[in-house]
mmCIF file of C-alpha atoms and ligand atoms in Angstrom:
data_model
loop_
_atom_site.group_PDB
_atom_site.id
_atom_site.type_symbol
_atom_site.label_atom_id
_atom_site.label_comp_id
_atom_site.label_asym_id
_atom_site.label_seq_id
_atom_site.Cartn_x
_atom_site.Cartn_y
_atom_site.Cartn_z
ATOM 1 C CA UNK A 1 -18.631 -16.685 16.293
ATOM 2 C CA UNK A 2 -21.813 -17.756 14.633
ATOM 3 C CA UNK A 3 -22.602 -15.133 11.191
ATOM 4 C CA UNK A 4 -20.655 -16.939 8.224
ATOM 5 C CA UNK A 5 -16.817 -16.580 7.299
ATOM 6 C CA UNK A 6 -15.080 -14.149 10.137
ATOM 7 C CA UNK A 7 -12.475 -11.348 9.096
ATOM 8 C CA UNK A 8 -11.378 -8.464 10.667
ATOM 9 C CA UNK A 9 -8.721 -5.420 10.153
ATOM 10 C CA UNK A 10 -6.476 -4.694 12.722
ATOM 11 C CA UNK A 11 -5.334 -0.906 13.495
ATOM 12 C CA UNK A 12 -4.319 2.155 15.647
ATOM 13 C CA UNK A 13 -6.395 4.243 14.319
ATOM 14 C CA UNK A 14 -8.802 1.935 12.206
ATOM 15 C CA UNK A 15 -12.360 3.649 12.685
ATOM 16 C CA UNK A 16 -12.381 4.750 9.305
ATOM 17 C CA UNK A 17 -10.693 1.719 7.582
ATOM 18 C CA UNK A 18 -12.985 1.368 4.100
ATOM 19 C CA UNK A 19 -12.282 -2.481 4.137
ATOM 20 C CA UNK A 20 -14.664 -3.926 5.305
ATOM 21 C CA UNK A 21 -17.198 -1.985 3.113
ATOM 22 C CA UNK A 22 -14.791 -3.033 0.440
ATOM 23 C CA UNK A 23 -14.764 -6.870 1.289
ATOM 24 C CA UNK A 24 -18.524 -6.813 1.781
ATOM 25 C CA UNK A 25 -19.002 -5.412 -1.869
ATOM 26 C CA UNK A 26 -16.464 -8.712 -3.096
ATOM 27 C CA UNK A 27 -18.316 -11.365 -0.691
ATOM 28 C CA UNK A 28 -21.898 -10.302 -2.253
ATOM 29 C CA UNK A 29 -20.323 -10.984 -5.888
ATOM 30 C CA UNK A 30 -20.145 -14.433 -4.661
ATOM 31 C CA UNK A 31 -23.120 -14.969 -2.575
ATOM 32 C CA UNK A 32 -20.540 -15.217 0.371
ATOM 33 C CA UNK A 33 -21.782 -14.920 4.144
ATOM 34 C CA UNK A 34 -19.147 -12.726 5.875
ATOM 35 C CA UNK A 35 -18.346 -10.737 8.985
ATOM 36 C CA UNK A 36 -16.094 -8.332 8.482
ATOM 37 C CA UNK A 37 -15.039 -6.064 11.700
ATOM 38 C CA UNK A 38 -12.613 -3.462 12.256
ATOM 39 C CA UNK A 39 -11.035 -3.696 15.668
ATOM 40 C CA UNK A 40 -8.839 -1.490 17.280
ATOM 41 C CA UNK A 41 -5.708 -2.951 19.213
ATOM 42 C CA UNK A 42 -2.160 -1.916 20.807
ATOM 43 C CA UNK A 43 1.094 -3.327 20.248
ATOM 44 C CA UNK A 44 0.645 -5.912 23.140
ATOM 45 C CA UNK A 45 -2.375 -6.907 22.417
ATOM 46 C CA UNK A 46 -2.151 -7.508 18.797
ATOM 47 C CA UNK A 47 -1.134 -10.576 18.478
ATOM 48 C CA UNK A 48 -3.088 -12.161 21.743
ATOM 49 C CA UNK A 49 -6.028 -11.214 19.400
ATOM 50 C CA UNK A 50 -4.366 -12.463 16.276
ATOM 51 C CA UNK A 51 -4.340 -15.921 18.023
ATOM 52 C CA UNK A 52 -7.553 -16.148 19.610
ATOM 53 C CA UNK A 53 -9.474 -14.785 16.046
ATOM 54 C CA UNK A 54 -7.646 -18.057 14.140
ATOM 55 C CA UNK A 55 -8.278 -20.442 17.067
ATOM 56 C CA UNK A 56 -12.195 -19.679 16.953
ATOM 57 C CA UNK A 57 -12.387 -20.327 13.255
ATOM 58 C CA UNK A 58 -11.563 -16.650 11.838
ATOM 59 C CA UNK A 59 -10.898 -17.071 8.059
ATOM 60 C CA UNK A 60 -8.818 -13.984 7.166
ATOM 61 C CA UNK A 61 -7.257 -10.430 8.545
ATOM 62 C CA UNK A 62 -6.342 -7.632 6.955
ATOM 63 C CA UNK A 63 -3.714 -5.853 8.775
ATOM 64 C CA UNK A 64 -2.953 -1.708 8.915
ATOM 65 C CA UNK A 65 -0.418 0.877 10.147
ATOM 66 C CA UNK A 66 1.088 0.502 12.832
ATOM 67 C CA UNK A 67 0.689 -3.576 13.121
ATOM 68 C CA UNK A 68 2.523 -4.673 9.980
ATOM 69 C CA UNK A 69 5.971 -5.556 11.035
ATOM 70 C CA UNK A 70 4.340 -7.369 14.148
ATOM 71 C CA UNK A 71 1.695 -9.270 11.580
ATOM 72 C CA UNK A 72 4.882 -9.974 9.874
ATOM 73 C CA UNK A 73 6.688 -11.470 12.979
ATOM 74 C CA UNK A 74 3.810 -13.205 14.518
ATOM 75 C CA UNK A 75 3.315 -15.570 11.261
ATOM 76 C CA UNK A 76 4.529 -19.484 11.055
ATOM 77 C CA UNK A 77 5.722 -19.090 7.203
ATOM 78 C CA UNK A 78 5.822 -15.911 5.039
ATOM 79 C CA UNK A 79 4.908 -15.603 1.134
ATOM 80 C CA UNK A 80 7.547 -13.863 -0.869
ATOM 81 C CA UNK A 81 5.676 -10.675 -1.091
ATOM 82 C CA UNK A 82 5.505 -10.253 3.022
ATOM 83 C CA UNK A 83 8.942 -11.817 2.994
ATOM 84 C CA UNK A 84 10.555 -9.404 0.885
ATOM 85 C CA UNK A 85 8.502 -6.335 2.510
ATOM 86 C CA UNK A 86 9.577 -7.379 6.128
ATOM 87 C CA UNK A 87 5.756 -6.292 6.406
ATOM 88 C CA UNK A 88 2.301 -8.019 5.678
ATOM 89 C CA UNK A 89 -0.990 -6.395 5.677
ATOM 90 C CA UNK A 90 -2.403 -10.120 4.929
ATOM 91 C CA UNK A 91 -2.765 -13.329 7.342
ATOM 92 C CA UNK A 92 -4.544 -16.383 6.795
ATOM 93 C CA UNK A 93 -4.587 -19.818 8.821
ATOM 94 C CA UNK A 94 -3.346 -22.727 6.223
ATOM 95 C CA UNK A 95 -2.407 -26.362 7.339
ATOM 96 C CA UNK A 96 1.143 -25.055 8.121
ATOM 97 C CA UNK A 97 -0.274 -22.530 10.788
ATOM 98 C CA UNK A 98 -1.045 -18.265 10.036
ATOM 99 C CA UNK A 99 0.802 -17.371 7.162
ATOM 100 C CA UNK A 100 1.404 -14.017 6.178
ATOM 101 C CA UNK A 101 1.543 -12.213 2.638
ATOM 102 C CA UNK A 102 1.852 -8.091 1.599
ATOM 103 C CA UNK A 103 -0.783 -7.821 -1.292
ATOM 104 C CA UNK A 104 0.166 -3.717 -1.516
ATOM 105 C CA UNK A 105 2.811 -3.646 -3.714
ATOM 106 C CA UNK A 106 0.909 -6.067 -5.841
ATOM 107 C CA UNK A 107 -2.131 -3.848 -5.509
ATOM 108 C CA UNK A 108 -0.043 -0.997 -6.621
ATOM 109 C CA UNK A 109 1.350 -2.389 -9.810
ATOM 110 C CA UNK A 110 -2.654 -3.703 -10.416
ATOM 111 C CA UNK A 111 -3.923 -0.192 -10.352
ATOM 112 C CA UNK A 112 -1.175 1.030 -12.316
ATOM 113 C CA UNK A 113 -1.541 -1.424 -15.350
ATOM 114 C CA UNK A 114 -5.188 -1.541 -15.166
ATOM 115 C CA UNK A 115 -6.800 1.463 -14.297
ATOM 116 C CA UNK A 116 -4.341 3.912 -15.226
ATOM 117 C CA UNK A 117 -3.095 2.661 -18.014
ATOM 118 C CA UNK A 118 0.527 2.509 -16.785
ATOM 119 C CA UNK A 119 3.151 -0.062 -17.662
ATOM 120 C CA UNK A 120 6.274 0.821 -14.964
ATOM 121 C CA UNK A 121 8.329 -1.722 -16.699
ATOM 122 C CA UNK A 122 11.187 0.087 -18.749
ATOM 123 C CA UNK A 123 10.087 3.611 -16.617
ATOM 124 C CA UNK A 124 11.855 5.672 -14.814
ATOM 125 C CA UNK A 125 10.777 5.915 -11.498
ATOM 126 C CA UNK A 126 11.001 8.128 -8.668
ATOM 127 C CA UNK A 127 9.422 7.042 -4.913
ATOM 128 C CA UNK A 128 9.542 9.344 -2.098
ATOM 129 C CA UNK A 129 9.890 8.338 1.081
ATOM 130 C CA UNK A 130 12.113 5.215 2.803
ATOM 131 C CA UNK A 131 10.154 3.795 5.354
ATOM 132 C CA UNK A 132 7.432 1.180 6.064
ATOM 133 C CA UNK A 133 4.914 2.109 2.922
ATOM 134 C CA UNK A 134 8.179 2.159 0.631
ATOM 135 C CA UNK A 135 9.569 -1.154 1.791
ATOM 136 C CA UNK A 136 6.173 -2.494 0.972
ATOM 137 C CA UNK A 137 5.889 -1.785 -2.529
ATOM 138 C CA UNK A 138 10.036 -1.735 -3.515
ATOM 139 C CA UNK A 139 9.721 -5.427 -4.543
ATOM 140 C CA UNK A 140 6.682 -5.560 -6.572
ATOM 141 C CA UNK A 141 7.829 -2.324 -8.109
ATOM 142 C CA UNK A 142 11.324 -3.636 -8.840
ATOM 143 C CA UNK A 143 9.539 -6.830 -10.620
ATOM 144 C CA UNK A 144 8.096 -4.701 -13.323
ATOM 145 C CA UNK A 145 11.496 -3.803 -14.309
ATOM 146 C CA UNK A 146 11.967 -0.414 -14.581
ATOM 147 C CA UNK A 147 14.407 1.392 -16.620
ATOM 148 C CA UNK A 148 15.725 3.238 -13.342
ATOM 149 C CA UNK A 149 14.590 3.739 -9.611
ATOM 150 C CA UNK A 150 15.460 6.593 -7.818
ATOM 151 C CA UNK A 151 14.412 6.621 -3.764
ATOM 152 C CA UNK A 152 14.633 10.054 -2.252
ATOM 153 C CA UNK A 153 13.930 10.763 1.475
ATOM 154 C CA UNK A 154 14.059 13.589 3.788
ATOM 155 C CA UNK A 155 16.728 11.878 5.537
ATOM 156 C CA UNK A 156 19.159 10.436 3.168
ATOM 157 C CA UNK A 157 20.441 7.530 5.161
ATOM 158 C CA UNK A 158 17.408 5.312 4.966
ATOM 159 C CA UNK A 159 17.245 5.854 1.089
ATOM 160 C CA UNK A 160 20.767 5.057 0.893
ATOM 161 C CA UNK A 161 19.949 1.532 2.375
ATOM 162 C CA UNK A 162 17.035 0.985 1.091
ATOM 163 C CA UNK A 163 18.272 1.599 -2.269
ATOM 164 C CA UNK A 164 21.711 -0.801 -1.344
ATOM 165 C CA UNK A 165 19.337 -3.927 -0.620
ATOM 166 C CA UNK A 166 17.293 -3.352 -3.054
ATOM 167 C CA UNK A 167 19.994 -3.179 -5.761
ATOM 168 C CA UNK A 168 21.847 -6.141 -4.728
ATOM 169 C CA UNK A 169 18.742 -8.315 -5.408
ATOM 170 C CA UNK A 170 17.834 -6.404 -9.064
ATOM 171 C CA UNK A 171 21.187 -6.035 -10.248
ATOM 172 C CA UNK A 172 19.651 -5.122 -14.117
ATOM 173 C CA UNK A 173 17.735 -1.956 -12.740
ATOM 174 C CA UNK A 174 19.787 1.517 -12.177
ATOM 175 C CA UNK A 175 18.640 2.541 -8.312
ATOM 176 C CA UNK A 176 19.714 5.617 -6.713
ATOM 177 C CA UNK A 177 19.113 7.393 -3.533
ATOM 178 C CA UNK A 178 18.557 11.139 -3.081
ATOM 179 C CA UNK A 179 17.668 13.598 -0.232
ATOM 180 C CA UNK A 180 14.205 15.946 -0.779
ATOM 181 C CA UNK A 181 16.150 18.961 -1.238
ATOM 182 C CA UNK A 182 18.494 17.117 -3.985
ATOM 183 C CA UNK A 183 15.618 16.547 -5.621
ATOM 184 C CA UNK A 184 15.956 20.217 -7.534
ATOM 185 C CA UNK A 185 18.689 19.027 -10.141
ATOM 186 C CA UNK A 186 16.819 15.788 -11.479
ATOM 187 C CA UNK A 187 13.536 18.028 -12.338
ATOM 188 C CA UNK A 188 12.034 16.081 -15.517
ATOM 189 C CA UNK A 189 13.582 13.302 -15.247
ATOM 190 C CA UNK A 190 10.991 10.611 -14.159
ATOM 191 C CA UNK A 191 7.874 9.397 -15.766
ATOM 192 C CA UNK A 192 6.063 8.349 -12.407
ATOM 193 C CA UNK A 193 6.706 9.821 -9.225
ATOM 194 C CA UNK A 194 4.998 8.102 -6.442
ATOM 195 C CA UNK A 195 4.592 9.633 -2.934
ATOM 196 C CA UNK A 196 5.517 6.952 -0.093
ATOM 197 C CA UNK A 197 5.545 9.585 2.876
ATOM 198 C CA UNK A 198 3.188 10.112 5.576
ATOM 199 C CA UNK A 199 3.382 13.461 4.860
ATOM 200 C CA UNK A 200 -0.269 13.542 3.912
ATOM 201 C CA UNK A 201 -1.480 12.499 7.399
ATOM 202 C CA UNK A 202 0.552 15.807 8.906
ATOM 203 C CA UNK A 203 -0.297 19.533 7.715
ATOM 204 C CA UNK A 204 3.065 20.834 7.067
ATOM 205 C CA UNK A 205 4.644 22.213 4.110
ATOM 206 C CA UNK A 206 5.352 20.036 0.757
ATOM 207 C CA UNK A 207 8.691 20.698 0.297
ATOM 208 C CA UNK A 208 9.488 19.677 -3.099
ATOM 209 C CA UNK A 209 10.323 21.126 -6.022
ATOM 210 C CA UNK A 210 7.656 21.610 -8.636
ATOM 211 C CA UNK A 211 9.901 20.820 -11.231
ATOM 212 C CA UNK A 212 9.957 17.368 -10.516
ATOM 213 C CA UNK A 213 6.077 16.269 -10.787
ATOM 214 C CA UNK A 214 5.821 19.199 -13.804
ATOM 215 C CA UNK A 215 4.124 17.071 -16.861
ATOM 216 C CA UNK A 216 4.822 13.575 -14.749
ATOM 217 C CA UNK A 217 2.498 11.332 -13.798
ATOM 218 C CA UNK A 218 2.126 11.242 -10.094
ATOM 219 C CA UNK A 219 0.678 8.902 -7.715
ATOM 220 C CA UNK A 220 0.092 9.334 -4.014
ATOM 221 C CA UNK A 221 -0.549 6.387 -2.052
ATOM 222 C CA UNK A 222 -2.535 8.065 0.669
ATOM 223 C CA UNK A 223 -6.361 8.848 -0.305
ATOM 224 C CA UNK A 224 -9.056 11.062 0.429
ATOM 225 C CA UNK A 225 -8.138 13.981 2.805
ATOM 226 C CA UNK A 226 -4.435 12.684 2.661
ATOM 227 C CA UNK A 227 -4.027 12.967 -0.699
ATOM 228 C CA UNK A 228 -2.046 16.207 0.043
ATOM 229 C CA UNK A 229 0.567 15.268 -2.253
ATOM 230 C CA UNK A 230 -1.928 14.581 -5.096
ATOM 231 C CA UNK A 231 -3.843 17.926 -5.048
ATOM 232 C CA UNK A 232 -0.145 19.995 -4.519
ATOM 233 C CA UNK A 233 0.769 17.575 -7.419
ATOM 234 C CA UNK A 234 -1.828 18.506 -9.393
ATOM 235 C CA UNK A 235 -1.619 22.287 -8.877
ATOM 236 C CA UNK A 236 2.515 22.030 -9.264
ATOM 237 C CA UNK A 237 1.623 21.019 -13.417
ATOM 238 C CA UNK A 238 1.713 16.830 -13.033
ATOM 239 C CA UNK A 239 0.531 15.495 -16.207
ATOM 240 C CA UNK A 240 -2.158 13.155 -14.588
ATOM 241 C CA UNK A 241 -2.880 12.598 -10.884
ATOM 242 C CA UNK A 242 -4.047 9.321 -8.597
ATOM 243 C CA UNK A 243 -4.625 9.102 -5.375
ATOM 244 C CA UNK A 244 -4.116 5.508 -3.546
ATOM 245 C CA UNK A 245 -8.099 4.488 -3.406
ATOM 246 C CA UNK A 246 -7.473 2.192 -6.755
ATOM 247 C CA UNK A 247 -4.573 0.896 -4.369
ATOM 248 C CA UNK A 248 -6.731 -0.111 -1.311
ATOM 249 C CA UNK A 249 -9.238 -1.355 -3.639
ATOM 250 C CA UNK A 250 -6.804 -4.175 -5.910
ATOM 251 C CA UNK A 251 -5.059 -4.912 -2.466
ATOM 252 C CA UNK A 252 -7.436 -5.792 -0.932
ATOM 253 C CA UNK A 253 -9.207 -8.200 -4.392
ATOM 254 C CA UNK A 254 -5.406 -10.135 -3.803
ATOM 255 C CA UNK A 255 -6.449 -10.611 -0.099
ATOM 256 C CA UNK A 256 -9.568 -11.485 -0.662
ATOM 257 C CA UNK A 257 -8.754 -13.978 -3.678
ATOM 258 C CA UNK A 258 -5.673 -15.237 -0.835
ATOM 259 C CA UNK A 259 -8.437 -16.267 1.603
ATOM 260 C CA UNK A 260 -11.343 -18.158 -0.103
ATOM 261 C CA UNK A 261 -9.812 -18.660 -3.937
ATOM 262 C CA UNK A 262 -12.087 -15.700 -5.773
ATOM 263 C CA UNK A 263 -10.840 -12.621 -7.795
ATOM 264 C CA UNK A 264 -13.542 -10.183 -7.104
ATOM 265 C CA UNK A 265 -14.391 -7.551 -9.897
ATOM 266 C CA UNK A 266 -12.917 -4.261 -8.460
ATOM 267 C CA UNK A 267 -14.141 -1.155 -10.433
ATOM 268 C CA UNK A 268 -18.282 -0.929 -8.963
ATOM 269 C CA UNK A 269 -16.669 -0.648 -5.519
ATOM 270 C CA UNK A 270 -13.677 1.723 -6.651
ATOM 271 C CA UNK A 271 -15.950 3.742 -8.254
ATOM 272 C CA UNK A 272 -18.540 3.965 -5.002
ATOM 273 C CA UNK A 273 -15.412 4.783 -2.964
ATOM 274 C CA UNK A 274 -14.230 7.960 -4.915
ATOM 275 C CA UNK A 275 -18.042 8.844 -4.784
ATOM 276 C CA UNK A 276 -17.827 8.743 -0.535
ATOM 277 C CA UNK A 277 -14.898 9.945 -0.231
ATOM 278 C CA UNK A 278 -15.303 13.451 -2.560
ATOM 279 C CA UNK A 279 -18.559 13.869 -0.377
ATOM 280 C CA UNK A 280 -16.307 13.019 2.688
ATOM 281 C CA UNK A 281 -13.399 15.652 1.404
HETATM 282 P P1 ATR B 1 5.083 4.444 6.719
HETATM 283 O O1 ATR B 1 4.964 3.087 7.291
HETATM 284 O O2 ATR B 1 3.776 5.133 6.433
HETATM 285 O O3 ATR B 1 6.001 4.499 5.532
HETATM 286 P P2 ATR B 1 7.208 5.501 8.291
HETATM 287 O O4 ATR B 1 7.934 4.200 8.203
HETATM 288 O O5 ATR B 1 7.203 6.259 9.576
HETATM 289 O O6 ATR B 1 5.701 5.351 7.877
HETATM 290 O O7 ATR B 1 7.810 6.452 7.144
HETATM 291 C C1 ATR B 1 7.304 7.724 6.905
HETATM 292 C C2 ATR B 1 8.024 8.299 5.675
HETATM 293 O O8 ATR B 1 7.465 9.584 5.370
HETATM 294 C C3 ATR B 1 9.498 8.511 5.874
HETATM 295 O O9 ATR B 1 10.163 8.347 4.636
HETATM 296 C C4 ATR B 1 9.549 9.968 6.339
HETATM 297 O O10 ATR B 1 10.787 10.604 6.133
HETATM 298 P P3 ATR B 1 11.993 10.411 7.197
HETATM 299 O O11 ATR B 1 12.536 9.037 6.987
HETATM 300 O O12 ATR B 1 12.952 11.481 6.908
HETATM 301 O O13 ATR B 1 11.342 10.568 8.570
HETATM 302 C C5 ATR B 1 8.506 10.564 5.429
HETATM 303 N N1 ATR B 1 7.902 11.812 5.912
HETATM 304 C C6 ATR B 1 7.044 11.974 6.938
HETATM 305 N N2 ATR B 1 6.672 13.277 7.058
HETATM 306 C C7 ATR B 1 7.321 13.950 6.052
HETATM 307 C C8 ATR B 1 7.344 15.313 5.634
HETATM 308 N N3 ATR B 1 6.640 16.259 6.248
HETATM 309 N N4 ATR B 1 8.115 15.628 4.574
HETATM 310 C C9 ATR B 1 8.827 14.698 3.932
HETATM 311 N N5 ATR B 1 8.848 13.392 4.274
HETATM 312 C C10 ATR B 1 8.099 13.019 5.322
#
């Protein structure tokens, strides 16, 4: 390795990851000399490669679906945010070997405050979905303190225990767990609804009720062509719409800031993003 700092993301697919055009933009605020690659790997070689990047001097690696439990497992110590997610999209080597960190919930709650103008703290807040992308923003969400938290998922189970550990850590915040279709008698009840389900990455039917995004802000984590939930949002009567590109963007400032000490600016490159990706959609 011989062109300044190395970093890499890590994915199945991650051809059209946007970080390292994203990390670039940060580095050049600071005169910074990076390499930032996206490589693709498999579940058994994932964290061969994790090990070999860090032993030839590899600063920092952003990690994507479907490597963040392993990214998670394959760490020596965990910061509360990965620890809490069971999931980190963040490792670093430090003097106590590759530790591991989730900056996405953080990210999340950034965007919200910042760009949108969004305070969750004494909300009530409705996430869809119960699996990984959930898990990873619960805590950070849960910090803010919300006024309630409802969890709904197509299969009720996972909600249901989702919503059981998350309520035994934040006793103070009402959290509740729904199936999709129950969905139909709590219509106006939230004042964010945030979409947590792959459902964007798939071309079936939204099935939700309208009532429940109608003159609600709504935020989809998924971005560009994904963003299904954002555009049906948007046509269903939401008050406001985001899609997750502010997200990726502050995420990935709180990895970058985790690996050599800065806190890039964030809205030139945000702003270049939604630019690419409307000529992309
Ligand atoms: P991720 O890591 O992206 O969260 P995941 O752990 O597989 O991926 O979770 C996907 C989530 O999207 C789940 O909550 C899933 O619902 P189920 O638990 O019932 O499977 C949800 N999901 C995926 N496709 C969906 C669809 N078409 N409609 C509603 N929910 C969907």
């Amino acid at each position: 390795m011989s062109e300044g700092k190395q970093f890499a993301v890590l994915g199945s697919p991650v051809e059209h990851s946007l970080s390292p055009v994203i990390h670039q933009h940060f580095a050049a605020q600071f005169g910074y000399d990076i390499t930032y690659a996206r490589q693709l790997l498999q579940r058994d070689t994932f964290e061969p490669f994790v090990r070999k990047f860090f032993a030839a001097g590899g600063v920092g690696l952003n990690v994507t679906l479907p490597f963040k439990l392993q990214a998670n497992e394959c760490a020596r110590w965990h910061d509360v945010s990965a620890h809490q997610a069971a999931a980190a999209n963040t490792l670093a080597m430090t003097d106590q070997g590759i530790g591991a960190w989730n900056t996405d919930g953080a990210g999340l709650v950034n965007d919200l405050r910042h760009r949108h103008g969004f305070e969750p703290g004494g909300k009530k807040i409705l996430i869809l979905g119960a699996g990984g992308a959930t898990q990873g923003i619960l805590g950070p969400i849960l910090a803010c303190r919300p006024a309630s938290l409802a969890l709904a998922n197509r299969t009720l189970t996972k909600a249901q225990n989702l919503a059981r550990n998350a309520q035994h850590l934040h006793p103070q915040c009402h959290i509740s767990a729904f199936s999709l279709t129950e969905l139909n008698e709590r219509s106006g009840d939230f004042d964010l609804v945030i979409n947590s389900t792959s459902l964007g990455l798939h071309d079936g039917r939204i099935m939700l009720p309208a009532e429940v995004v109608r003159n609600t802000f709504c935020y989809d984590l998924s971005y560009g062509a994904s963003a299904r939930f954002a555009r049906w949002a948007r046509d269903a009567g939401a008050s406001s719409v985001a899609d997750g590109l502010g997200m990726l963007v502050e995420q990935a400032a709180l990895s970058f800031a985790i690996w050599l000490g800065d806190k890039p600016q964030t809205q030139q490159v945000y702003q270049l993003l939604v630019e690419r990706t409307q000529h992309d959609g």
